[in-house]
CSV table of C-alpha atoms in Angstrom, one decimal:
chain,number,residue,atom,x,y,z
A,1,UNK,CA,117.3,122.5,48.5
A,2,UNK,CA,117.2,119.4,51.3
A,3,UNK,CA,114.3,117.8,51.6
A,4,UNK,CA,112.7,117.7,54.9
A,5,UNK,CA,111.9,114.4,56.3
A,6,UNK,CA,110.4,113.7,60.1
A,7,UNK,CA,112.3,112.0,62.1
A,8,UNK,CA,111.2,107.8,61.7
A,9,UNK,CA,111.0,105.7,64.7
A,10,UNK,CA,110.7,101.9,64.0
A,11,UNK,CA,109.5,101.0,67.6
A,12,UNK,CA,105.9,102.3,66.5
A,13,UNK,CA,105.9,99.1,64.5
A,14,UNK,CA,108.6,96.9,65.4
A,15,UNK,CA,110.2,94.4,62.6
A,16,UNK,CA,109.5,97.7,59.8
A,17,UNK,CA,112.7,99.4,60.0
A,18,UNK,CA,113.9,97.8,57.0
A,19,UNK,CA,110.4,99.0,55.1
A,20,UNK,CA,110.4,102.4,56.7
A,21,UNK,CA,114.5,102.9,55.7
A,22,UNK,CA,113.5,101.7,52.1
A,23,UNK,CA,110.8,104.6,51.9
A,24,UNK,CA,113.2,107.1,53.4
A,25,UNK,CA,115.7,106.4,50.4
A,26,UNK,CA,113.6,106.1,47.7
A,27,UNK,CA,111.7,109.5,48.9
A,28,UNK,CA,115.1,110.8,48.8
A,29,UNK,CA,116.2,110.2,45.7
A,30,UNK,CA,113.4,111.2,44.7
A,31,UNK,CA,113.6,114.4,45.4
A,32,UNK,CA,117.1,115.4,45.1
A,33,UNK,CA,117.0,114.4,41.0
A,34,UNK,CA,119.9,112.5,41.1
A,35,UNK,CA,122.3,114.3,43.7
A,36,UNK,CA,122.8,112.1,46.9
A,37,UNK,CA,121.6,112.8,49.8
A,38,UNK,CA,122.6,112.3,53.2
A,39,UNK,CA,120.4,111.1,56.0
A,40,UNK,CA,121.3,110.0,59.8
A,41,UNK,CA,120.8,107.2,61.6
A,42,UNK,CA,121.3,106.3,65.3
A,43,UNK,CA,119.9,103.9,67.9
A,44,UNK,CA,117.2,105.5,70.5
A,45,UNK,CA,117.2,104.7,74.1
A,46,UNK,CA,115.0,101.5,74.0
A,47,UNK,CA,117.4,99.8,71.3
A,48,UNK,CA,115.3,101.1,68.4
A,49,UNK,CA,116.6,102.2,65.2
A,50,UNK,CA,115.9,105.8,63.9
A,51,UNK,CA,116.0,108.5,61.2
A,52,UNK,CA,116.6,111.6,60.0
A,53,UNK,CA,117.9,114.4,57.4
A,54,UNK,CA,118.8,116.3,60.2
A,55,UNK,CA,121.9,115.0,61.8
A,56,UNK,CA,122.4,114.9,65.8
A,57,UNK,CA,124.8,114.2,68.3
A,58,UNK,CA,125.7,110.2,67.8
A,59,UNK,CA,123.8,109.4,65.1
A,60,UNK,CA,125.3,108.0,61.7
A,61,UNK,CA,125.8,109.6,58.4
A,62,UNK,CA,124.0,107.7,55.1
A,63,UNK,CA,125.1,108.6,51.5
A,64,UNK,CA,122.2,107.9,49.7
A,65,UNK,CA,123.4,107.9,45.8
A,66,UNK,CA,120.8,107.7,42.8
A,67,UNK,CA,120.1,103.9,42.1
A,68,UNK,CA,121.9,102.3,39.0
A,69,UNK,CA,119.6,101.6,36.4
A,70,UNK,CA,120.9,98.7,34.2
A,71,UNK,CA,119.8,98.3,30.3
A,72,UNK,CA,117.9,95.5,29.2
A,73,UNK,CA,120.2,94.3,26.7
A,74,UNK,CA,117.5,93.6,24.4
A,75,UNK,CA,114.8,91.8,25.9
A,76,UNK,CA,111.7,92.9,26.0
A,77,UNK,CA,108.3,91.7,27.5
A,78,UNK,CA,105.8,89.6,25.6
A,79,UNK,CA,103.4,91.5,23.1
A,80,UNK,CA,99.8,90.3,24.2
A,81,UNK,CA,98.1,89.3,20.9
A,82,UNK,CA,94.8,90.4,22.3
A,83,UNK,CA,93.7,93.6,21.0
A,84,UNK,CA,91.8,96.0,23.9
A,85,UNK,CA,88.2,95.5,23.2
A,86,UNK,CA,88.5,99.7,23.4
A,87,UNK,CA,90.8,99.6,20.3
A,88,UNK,CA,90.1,100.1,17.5
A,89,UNK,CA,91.3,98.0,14.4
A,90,UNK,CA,93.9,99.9,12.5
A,91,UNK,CA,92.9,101.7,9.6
A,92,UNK,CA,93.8,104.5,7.1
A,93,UNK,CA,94.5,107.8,7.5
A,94,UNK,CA,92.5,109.3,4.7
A,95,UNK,CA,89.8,108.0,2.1
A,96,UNK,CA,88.5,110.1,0.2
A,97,UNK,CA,86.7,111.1,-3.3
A,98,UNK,CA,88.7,113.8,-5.4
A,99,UNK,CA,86.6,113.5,-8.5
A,100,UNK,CA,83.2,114.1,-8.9
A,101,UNK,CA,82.7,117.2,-6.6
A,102,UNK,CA,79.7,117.5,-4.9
A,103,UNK,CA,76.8,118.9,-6.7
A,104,UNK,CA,78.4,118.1,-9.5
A,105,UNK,CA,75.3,117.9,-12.4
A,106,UNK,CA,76.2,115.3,-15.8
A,107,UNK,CA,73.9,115.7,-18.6
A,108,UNK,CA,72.8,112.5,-21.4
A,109,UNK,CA,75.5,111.1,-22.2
A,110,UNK,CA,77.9,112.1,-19.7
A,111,UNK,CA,76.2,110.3,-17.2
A,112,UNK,CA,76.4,106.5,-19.1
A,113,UNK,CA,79.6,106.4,-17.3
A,114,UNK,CA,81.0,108.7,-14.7
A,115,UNK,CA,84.9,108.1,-13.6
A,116,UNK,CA,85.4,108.4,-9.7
A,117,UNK,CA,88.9,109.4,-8.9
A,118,UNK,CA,90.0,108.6,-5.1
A,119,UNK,CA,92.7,109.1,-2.4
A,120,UNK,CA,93.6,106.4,0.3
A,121,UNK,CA,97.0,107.0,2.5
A,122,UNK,CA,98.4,105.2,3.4
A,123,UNK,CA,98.4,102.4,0.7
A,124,UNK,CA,95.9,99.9,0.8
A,125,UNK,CA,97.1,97.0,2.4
A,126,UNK,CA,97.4,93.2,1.2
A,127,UNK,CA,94.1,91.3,1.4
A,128,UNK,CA,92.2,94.8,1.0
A,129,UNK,CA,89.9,95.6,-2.0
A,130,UNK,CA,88.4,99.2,-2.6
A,131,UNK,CA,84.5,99.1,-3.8
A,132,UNK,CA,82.6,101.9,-5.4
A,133,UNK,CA,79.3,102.6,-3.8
A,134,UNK,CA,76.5,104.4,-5.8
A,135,UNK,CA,73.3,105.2,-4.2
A,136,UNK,CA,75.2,102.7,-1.0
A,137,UNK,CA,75.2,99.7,-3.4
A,138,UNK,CA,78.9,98.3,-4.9
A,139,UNK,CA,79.4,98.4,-8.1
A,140,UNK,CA,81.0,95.3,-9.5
A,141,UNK,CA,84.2,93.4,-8.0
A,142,UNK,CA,86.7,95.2,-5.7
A,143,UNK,CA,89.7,96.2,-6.7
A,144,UNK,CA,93.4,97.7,-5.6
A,145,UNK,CA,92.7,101.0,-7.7
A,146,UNK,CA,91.2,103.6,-6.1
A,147,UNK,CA,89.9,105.0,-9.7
A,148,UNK,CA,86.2,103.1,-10.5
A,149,UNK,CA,83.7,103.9,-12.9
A,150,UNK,CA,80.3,104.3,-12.2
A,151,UNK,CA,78.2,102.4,-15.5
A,152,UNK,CA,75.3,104.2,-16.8
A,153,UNK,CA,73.1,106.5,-14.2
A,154,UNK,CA,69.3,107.0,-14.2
A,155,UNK,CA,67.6,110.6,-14.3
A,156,UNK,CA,68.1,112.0,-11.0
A,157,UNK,CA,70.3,112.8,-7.9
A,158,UNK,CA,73.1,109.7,-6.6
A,159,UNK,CA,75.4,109.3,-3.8
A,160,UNK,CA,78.9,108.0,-4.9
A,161,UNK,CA,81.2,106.8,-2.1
A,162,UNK,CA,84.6,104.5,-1.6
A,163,UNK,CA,84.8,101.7,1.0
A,164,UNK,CA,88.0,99.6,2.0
A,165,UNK,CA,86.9,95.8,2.6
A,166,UNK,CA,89.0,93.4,4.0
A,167,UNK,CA,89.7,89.3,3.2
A,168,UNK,CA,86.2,88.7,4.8
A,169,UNK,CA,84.6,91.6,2.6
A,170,UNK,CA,83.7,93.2,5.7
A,171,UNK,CA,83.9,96.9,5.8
A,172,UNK,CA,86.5,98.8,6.7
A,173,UNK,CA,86.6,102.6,5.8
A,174,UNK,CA,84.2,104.2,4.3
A,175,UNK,CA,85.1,107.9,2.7
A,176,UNK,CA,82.4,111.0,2.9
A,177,UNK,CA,79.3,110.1,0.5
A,178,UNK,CA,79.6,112.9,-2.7
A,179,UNK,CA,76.2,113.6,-4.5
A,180,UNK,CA,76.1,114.0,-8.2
A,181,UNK,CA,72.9,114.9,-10.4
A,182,UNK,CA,72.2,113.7,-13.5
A,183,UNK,CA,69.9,115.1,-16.1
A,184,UNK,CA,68.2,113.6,-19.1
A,185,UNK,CA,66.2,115.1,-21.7
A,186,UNK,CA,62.6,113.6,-21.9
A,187,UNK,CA,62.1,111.8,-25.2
A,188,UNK,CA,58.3,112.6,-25.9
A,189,UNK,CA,56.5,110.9,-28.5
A,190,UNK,CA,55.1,113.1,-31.8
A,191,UNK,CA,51.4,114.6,-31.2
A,192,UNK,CA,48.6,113.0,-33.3
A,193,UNK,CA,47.0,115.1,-35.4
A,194,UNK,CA,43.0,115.6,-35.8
A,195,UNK,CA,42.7,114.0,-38.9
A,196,UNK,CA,44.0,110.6,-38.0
């Protein structure tokens, strides 16, 4: 369907008939989704210029055709280094601890070293080390390997968890914290007897 468009006369603000024909177009073509369009033009009694989408006696027919877009042939505008201060630096899609479960309970001697088994996607980038946290300290160096083991645990309940660190050693990522329990039997020393 035509658009309807009122009819434009330049002598409301003399020297913008070039502005006010611009905005007639573009509206336009605009609205007809790129079908032309035809709108008049004519020249009112006091010498100003005028127009419309309805056409009258004397007035000039306009083909308004879709404007030509031409490709960039390959250039593109400048990156800006500068990272939004709303953005966030990028990171990884999942970090996480398959191995221990949660809740999980180690007994004596299972608990002098426990293996952690984790899961980073996508891979862990260059100049990033993985560190296993236990009770939210690291244990020993970072490494590429997202398998660590734990060294021996004390009586009671821990908190294992991964972190990604980068060149600085600053933290990264951090996965969810997994709690483990460990239980040791109580080594009591021999009753006296009376007679000592």
């Amino acid at each position: 369907m035509m658009p309807s468009f009122p009819t434009i006369n330049s002598s409301a603000h003399p020297g913008t008939v070039g502005v006010l024909f611009t905005l007639l177009l573009s509206a336009g073509v605009a609205a007809a989704d790129s079908e032309s369009i035809t709108v008049y033009r004519w020249q009112g009694p006091d010498g100003t210029i005028e127009f419309s989408d309805e056409p009258r006696s004397g007035a000039d027919p306009v083909v308004v055709e879709q404007p030509m877009i031409a490709p960039s042939r390959g250039l593109a505008l400048p990156e800006n280094s500068a990272r939004p201060a709303n953005e966030k630096a990028p990171g990884y899609d999942l970090l996480a601890i398959l191995k221990p479960v949660t809740d999980t309970t180690y007994r004596n001697q299972q608990a002098e070293e426990v293996e952690v088994v984790g899961k980073l996607e996508p891979p862990l980038r260059p100049g990033h080390s993985i560190f296993l946290l236990v009770d939210g300290h690291p244990i020993g160096k970072g490494s590429r390997s997202t398998t660590h083991t734990t060294g021996r645990l004390e009586r009671g309940t821990h908190t294992l968890q991964l972190e990604v660190r980068g060149q600085d050693d600053a933290p990264l990522q951090q996965s969810d914290r997994v709690t483990i329990h460990v239980h040791r039997a109580a080594v009591r020393a021999p009753e006296r007897g009376d007679g000592s």
